[in-house]
Amino acid sequence: AQSVTQPDIHITVSEGASLELRCNYSYGATPYLFWYVQSPGQGLQLLLKYFSGDTLVQGIKGFEAEFKRSQSSFNLRKPSVHWSDAAEYFCAVGDGSNYQLIWGAGTKLIIKP
Amino acid sequence: DAGVIQSPRHEVTEMGQEVTLRCKPISGHDYLFWYRQTMMRGLELLIYFNNNVPIDDSGMPEDRFSAKMPNASFSTLKIQPSEPRDSAVYFCASSPPRPNYGYTFGSGTRLTVV
């Protein structure tokens, strides 16, 4: 069965430091991969996505993610975080056959001043 | 485009009352999804529609929940009767018929049943 694992429930990072949020998936074919961000009291906003081509994808707000097929991973990165990046981040996987996405449990990012 | 619009943003109701949540998807988005989010269970897909037709409602928790999509620009999620354990944030999301596009979410309805 398809699954998505975000191993870190919480991550604390100092403002200005680099960030990497992990996402591992279990899926047979090449999946469609997404990262979403949810600020407190808001809906989920699409940060970036991968479905083919260059395995390093750029998104909004200065985020990027790299698809590594050999590791079944799609980790999210940002070189320098800002206090406004404090939010919850969700990784999701789809296969394109039924438009349903499988969601990770989310990683809450806390920014230290 | 105004995005996916949900109403109300907040709803407080007494146990046993009927609750109706509303969603207007983005024009041209053929797929509409209803999700529930709680601390304990995270994001749960309740039901989704394609071209106004329910495709998968296996996530609807019980018969107290029902969803309709009478036309391409409007959907409702109804809970009757409501119970305290229904308290959650309910999200609507829509997508065009391109599986690599991703979903656009509304801002959600925070439901509190007392």
mmCIF file of N, CA and C in Angstrom, chain B residues 56-114:
data_model
loop_
_atom_site.group_PDB
_atom_site.id
_atom_site.type_symbol
_atom_site.label_atom_id
_atom_site.label_comp_id
_atom_site.label_asym_id
_atom_site.label_seq_id
_atom_site.Cartn_x
_atom_site.Cartn_y
_atom_site.Cartn_z
ATOM 1 N N ASP B 56 -15.813 8.668 -4.417
ATOM 2 C CA ASP B 56 -15.396 7.826 -3.315
ATOM 3 C C ASP B 56 -15.842 8.481 -2.010
ATOM 4 N N ASP B 57 -16.750 7.846 -1.321
ATOM 5 C CA ASP B 57 -17.225 8.372 -0.035
ATOM 6 C C ASP B 57 -16.852 7.431 1.110
ATOM 7 N N SER B 58 -15.858 6.612 0.895
ATOM 8 C CA SER B 58 -15.491 5.616 1.908
ATOM 9 C C SER B 58 -14.932 6.255 3.179
ATOM 10 N N GLY B 59 -14.529 7.500 3.096
ATOM 11 C CA GLY B 59 -14.010 8.180 4.268
ATOM 12 C C GLY B 59 -15.061 8.863 5.126
ATOM 13 N N MET B 60 -16.283 8.878 4.664
ATOM 14 C CA MET B 60 -17.360 9.481 5.460
ATOM 15 C C MET B 60 -17.560 8.624 6.705
ATOM 16 N N PRO B 61 -17.448 9.214 7.881
ATOM 17 C CA PRO B 61 -17.372 8.406 9.102
ATOM 18 C C PRO B 61 -18.645 7.604 9.399
ATOM 19 N N GLU B 62 -19.783 8.129 9.121
ATOM 20 C CA GLU B 62 -21.025 7.401 9.399
ATOM 21 C C GLU B 62 -22.178 8.098 8.701
ATOM 22 N N ASP B 63 -23.352 7.502 8.872
ATOM 23 C CA ASP B 63 -24.518 8.003 8.140
ATOM 24 C C ASP B 63 -24.921 9.419 8.539
ATOM 25 N N ARG B 64 -24.398 9.893 9.615
ATOM 26 C CA ARG B 64 -24.735 11.260 10.030
ATOM 27 C C ARG B 64 -24.143 12.296 9.075
ATOM 28 N N PHE B 65 -23.148 11.871 8.308
ATOM 29 C CA PHE B 65 -22.480 12.759 7.365
ATOM 30 C C PHE B 65 -23.036 12.520 5.958
ATOM 31 N N SER B 66 -23.282 13.628 5.253
ATOM 32 C CA SER B 66 -23.682 13.526 3.854
ATOM 33 C C SER B 66 -23.100 14.711 3.087
ATOM 34 N N ALA B 67 -22.832 14.507 1.821
ATOM 35 C CA ALA B 67 -22.280 15.569 0.983
ATOM 36 C C ALA B 67 -22.991 15.569 -0.359
ATOM 37 N N LYS B 68 -23.148 16.776 -0.892
ATOM 38 C CA LYS B 68 -23.790 16.928 -2.187
ATOM 39 C C LYS B 68 -23.025 17.934 -3.022
ATOM 40 N N MET B 69 -23.189 17.802 -4.323
ATOM 41 C CA MET B 69 -22.629 18.791 -5.232
ATOM 42 C C MET B 69 -23.662 19.006 -6.341
ATOM 43 N N PRO B 70 -24.622 19.882 -6.115
ATOM 44 C CA PRO B 70 -25.721 20.063 -7.064
ATOM 45 C C PRO B 70 -25.289 20.678 -8.388
ATOM 46 N N ASN B 71 -24.178 21.407 -8.384
ATOM 47 C CA ASN B 71 -23.658 21.973 -9.628
ATOM 48 C C ASN B 71 -22.159 22.185 -9.492
ATOM 49 N N ALA B 72 -21.529 22.622 -10.557
ATOM 50 C CA ALA B 72 -20.068 22.702 -10.593
ATOM 51 C C ALA B 72 -19.493 23.780 -9.690
ATOM 52 N N SER B 73 -20.338 24.643 -9.157
ATOM 53 C CA SER B 73 -19.811 25.754 -8.380
ATOM 54 C C SER B 73 -20.216 25.718 -6.914
ATOM 55 N N PHE B 74 -20.757 24.585 -6.453
ATOM 56 C CA PHE B 74 -21.239 24.569 -5.075
ATOM 57 C C PHE B 74 -21.298 23.145 -4.528
ATOM 58 N N SER B 75 -20.822 23.002 -3.298
ATOM 59 C CA SER B 75 -20.927 21.719 -2.615
ATOM 60 C C SER B 75 -21.235 21.970 -1.148
ATOM 61 N N THR B 76 -21.927 21.020 -0.533
ATOM 62 C CA THR B 76 -22.221 21.098 0.893
ATOM 63 C C THR B 76 -21.806 19.816 1.575
ATOM 64 N N LEU B 77 -21.425 19.955 2.824
ATOM 65 C CA LEU B 77 -21.181 18.822 3.715
ATOM 66 C C LEU B 77 -22.098 19.030 4.916
ATOM 67 N N LYS B 78 -22.942 18.041 5.161
ATOM 68 C CA LYS B 78 -23.938 18.173 6.215
ATOM 69 C C LYS B 78 -23.691 17.120 7.285
ATOM 70 N N ILE B 79 -23.846 17.527 8.519
ATOM 71 C CA ILE B 79 -23.758 16.597 9.651
ATOM 72 C C ILE B 79 -25.071 16.716 10.418
ATOM 73 N N GLN B 80 -25.763 15.591 10.554
ATOM 74 C CA GLN B 80 -27.050 15.584 11.224
ATOM 75 C C GLN B 80 -27.308 14.207 11.846
ATOM 76 N N PRO B 81 -27.404 14.122 13.166
ATOM 77 C CA PRO B 81 -27.162 15.157 14.160
ATOM 78 C C PRO B 81 -25.678 15.286 14.474
ATOM 79 N N SER B 82 -25.253 16.448 14.887
ATOM 80 C CA SER B 82 -23.839 16.650 15.205
ATOM 81 C C SER B 82 -23.523 16.119 16.610
ATOM 82 N N GLU B 83 -22.258 15.729 16.791
ATOM 83 C CA GLU B 83 -21.773 15.223 18.073
ATOM 84 C C GLU B 83 -20.456 15.929 18.410
ATOM 85 N N PRO B 84 -20.122 15.993 19.692
ATOM 86 C CA PRO B 84 -18.863 16.670 20.074
ATOM 87 C C PRO B 84 -17.639 16.119 19.351
ATOM 88 N N ARG B 85 -17.632 14.815 19.049
ATOM 89 C CA ARG B 85 -16.466 14.237 18.379
ATOM 90 C C ARG B 85 -16.345 14.666 16.928
ATOM 91 N N ASP B 86 -17.323 15.374 16.409
ATOM 92 C CA ASP B 86 -17.234 15.933 15.063
ATOM 93 C C ASP B 86 -16.447 17.241 15.038
ATOM 94 N N SER B 87 -16.129 17.757 16.190
ATOM 95 C CA SER B 87 -15.370 19.013 16.263
ATOM 96 C C SER B 87 -14.030 18.830 15.550
ATOM 97 N N ALA B 88 -13.761 19.706 14.592
ATOM 98 C CA ALA B 88 -12.573 19.587 13.740
ATOM 99 C C ALA B 88 -12.551 20.790 12.806
ATOM 100 N N VAL B 89 -11.505 20.842 11.999
ATOM 101 C CA VAL B 89 -11.483 21.805 10.893
ATOM 102 C C VAL B 89 -11.785 21.028 9.616
ATOM 103 N N TYR B 90 -12.750 21.518 8.876
ATOM 104 C CA TYR B 90 -13.164 20.861 7.636
ATOM 105 C C TYR B 90 -12.683 21.705 6.459
ATOM 106 N N PHE B 91 -11.953 21.045 5.577
ATOM 107 C CA PHE B 91 -11.412 21.727 4.405
ATOM 108 C C PHE B 91 -12.068 21.202 3.140
ATOM 109 N N CYS B 92 -12.232 22.121 2.226
ATOM 110 C CA CYS B 92 -12.630 21.798 0.866
ATOM 111 C C CYS B 92 -11.435 22.120 -0.024
ATOM 112 N N ALA B 93 -11.210 21.285 -1.024
ATOM 113 C CA ALA B 93 -10.134 21.532 -1.977
ATOM 114 C C ALA B 93 -10.641 21.195 -3.371
ATOM 115 N N SER B 94 -10.064 21.836 -4.370
ATOM 116 C CA SER B 94 -10.459 21.514 -5.736
ATOM 117 C C SER B 94 -9.222 21.365 -6.605
ATOM 118 N N SER B 95 -9.423 20.679 -7.738
ATOM 119 C CA SER B 95 -8.329 20.409 -8.655
ATOM 120 C C SER B 95 -8.862 20.332 -10.082
ATOM 121 N N PRO B 96 -8.098 20.822 -11.046
ATOM 122 C CA PRO B 96 -8.482 20.603 -12.440
ATOM 123 C C PRO B 96 -8.198 19.153 -12.809
ATOM 124 N N PRO B 97 -8.638 18.726 -13.988
ATOM 125 C CA PRO B 97 -8.433 17.320 -14.373
ATOM 126 C C PRO B 97 -7.007 17.051 -14.841
ATOM 127 N N ARG B 98 -6.033 17.418 -14.007
ATOM 128 C CA ARG B 98 -4.630 17.134 -14.273
ATOM 129 C C ARG B 98 -4.032 16.623 -12.961
ATOM 130 N N PRO B 99 -3.710 15.343 -12.884
ATOM 131 C CA PRO B 99 -3.281 14.783 -11.585
ATOM 132 C C PRO B 99 -1.971 15.351 -11.077
ATOM 133 N N ASN B 100 -1.200 15.983 -11.944
ATOM 134 C CA ASN B 100 0.055 16.562 -11.477
ATOM 135 C C ASN B 100 -0.104 18.012 -11.027
ATOM 136 N N TYR B 101 -1.320 18.504 -11.006
ATOM 137 C CA TYR B 101 -1.543 19.921 -10.681
ATOM 138 C C TYR B 101 -1.497 20.171 -9.186
ATOM 139 N N GLY B 102 -2.052 19.241 -8.412
ATOM 140 C CA GLY B 102 -2.171 19.461 -6.977
ATOM 141 C C GLY B 102 -3.502 20.093 -6.641
ATOM 142 N N TYR B 103 -3.798 20.180 -5.374
ATOM 143 C CA TYR B 103 -5.059 20.729 -4.908
ATOM 144 C C TYR B 103 -4.893 22.196 -4.512
ATOM 145 N N THR B 104 -5.999 22.924 -4.632
ATOM 146 C CA THR B 104 -6.099 24.249 -4.033
ATOM 147 C C THR B 104 -7.104 24.146 -2.899
ATOM 148 N N PHE B 105 -6.660 24.506 -1.712
ATOM 149 C CA PHE B 105 -7.498 24.377 -0.524
ATOM 150 C C PHE B 105 -8.197 25.685 -0.194
ATOM 151 N N GLY B 106 -9.378 25.548 0.407
ATOM 152 C CA GLY B 106 -10.016 26.685 1.031
ATOM 153 C C GLY B 106 -9.414 26.943 2.406
ATOM 154 N N SER B 107 -9.916 27.978 3.056
ATOM 155 C CA SER B 107 -9.379 28.353 4.371
ATOM 156 C C SER B 107 -9.938 27.511 5.504
ATOM 157 N N GLY B 108 -10.940 26.712 5.202
ATOM 158 C CA GLY B 108 -11.461 25.784 6.197
ATOM 159 C C GLY B 108 -12.601 26.351 7.026
ATOM 160 N N THR B 109 -13.357 25.434 7.615
ATOM 161 C CA THR B 109 -14.401 25.774 8.584
ATOM 162 C C THR B 109 -14.047 25.084 9.893
ATOM 163 N N ARG B 110 -13.884 25.883 10.931
ATOM 164 C CA ARG B 110 -13.611 25.298 12.253
ATOM 165 C C ARG B 110 -14.938 25.040 12.941
ATOM 166 N N LEU B 111 -15.253 23.767 13.137
ATOM 167 C CA LEU B 111 -16.520 23.363 13.748
ATOM 168 C C LEU B 111 -16.290 22.955 15.187
ATOM 169 N N THR B 112 -17.082 23.532 16.061
ATOM 170 C CA THR B 112 -17.066 23.156 17.471
ATOM 171 C C THR B 112 -18.479 22.731 17.852
ATOM 172 N N VAL B 113 -18.602 21.503 18.328
ATOM 173 C CA VAL B 113 -19.893 20.985 18.775
ATOM 174 C C VAL B 113 -19.835 20.852 20.292
ATOM 175 N N VAL B 114 -20.731 21.574 20.951
ATOM 176 C CA VAL B 114 -20.701 21.577 22.429
ATOM 177 C C VAL B 114 -21.881 20.797 23.001
#
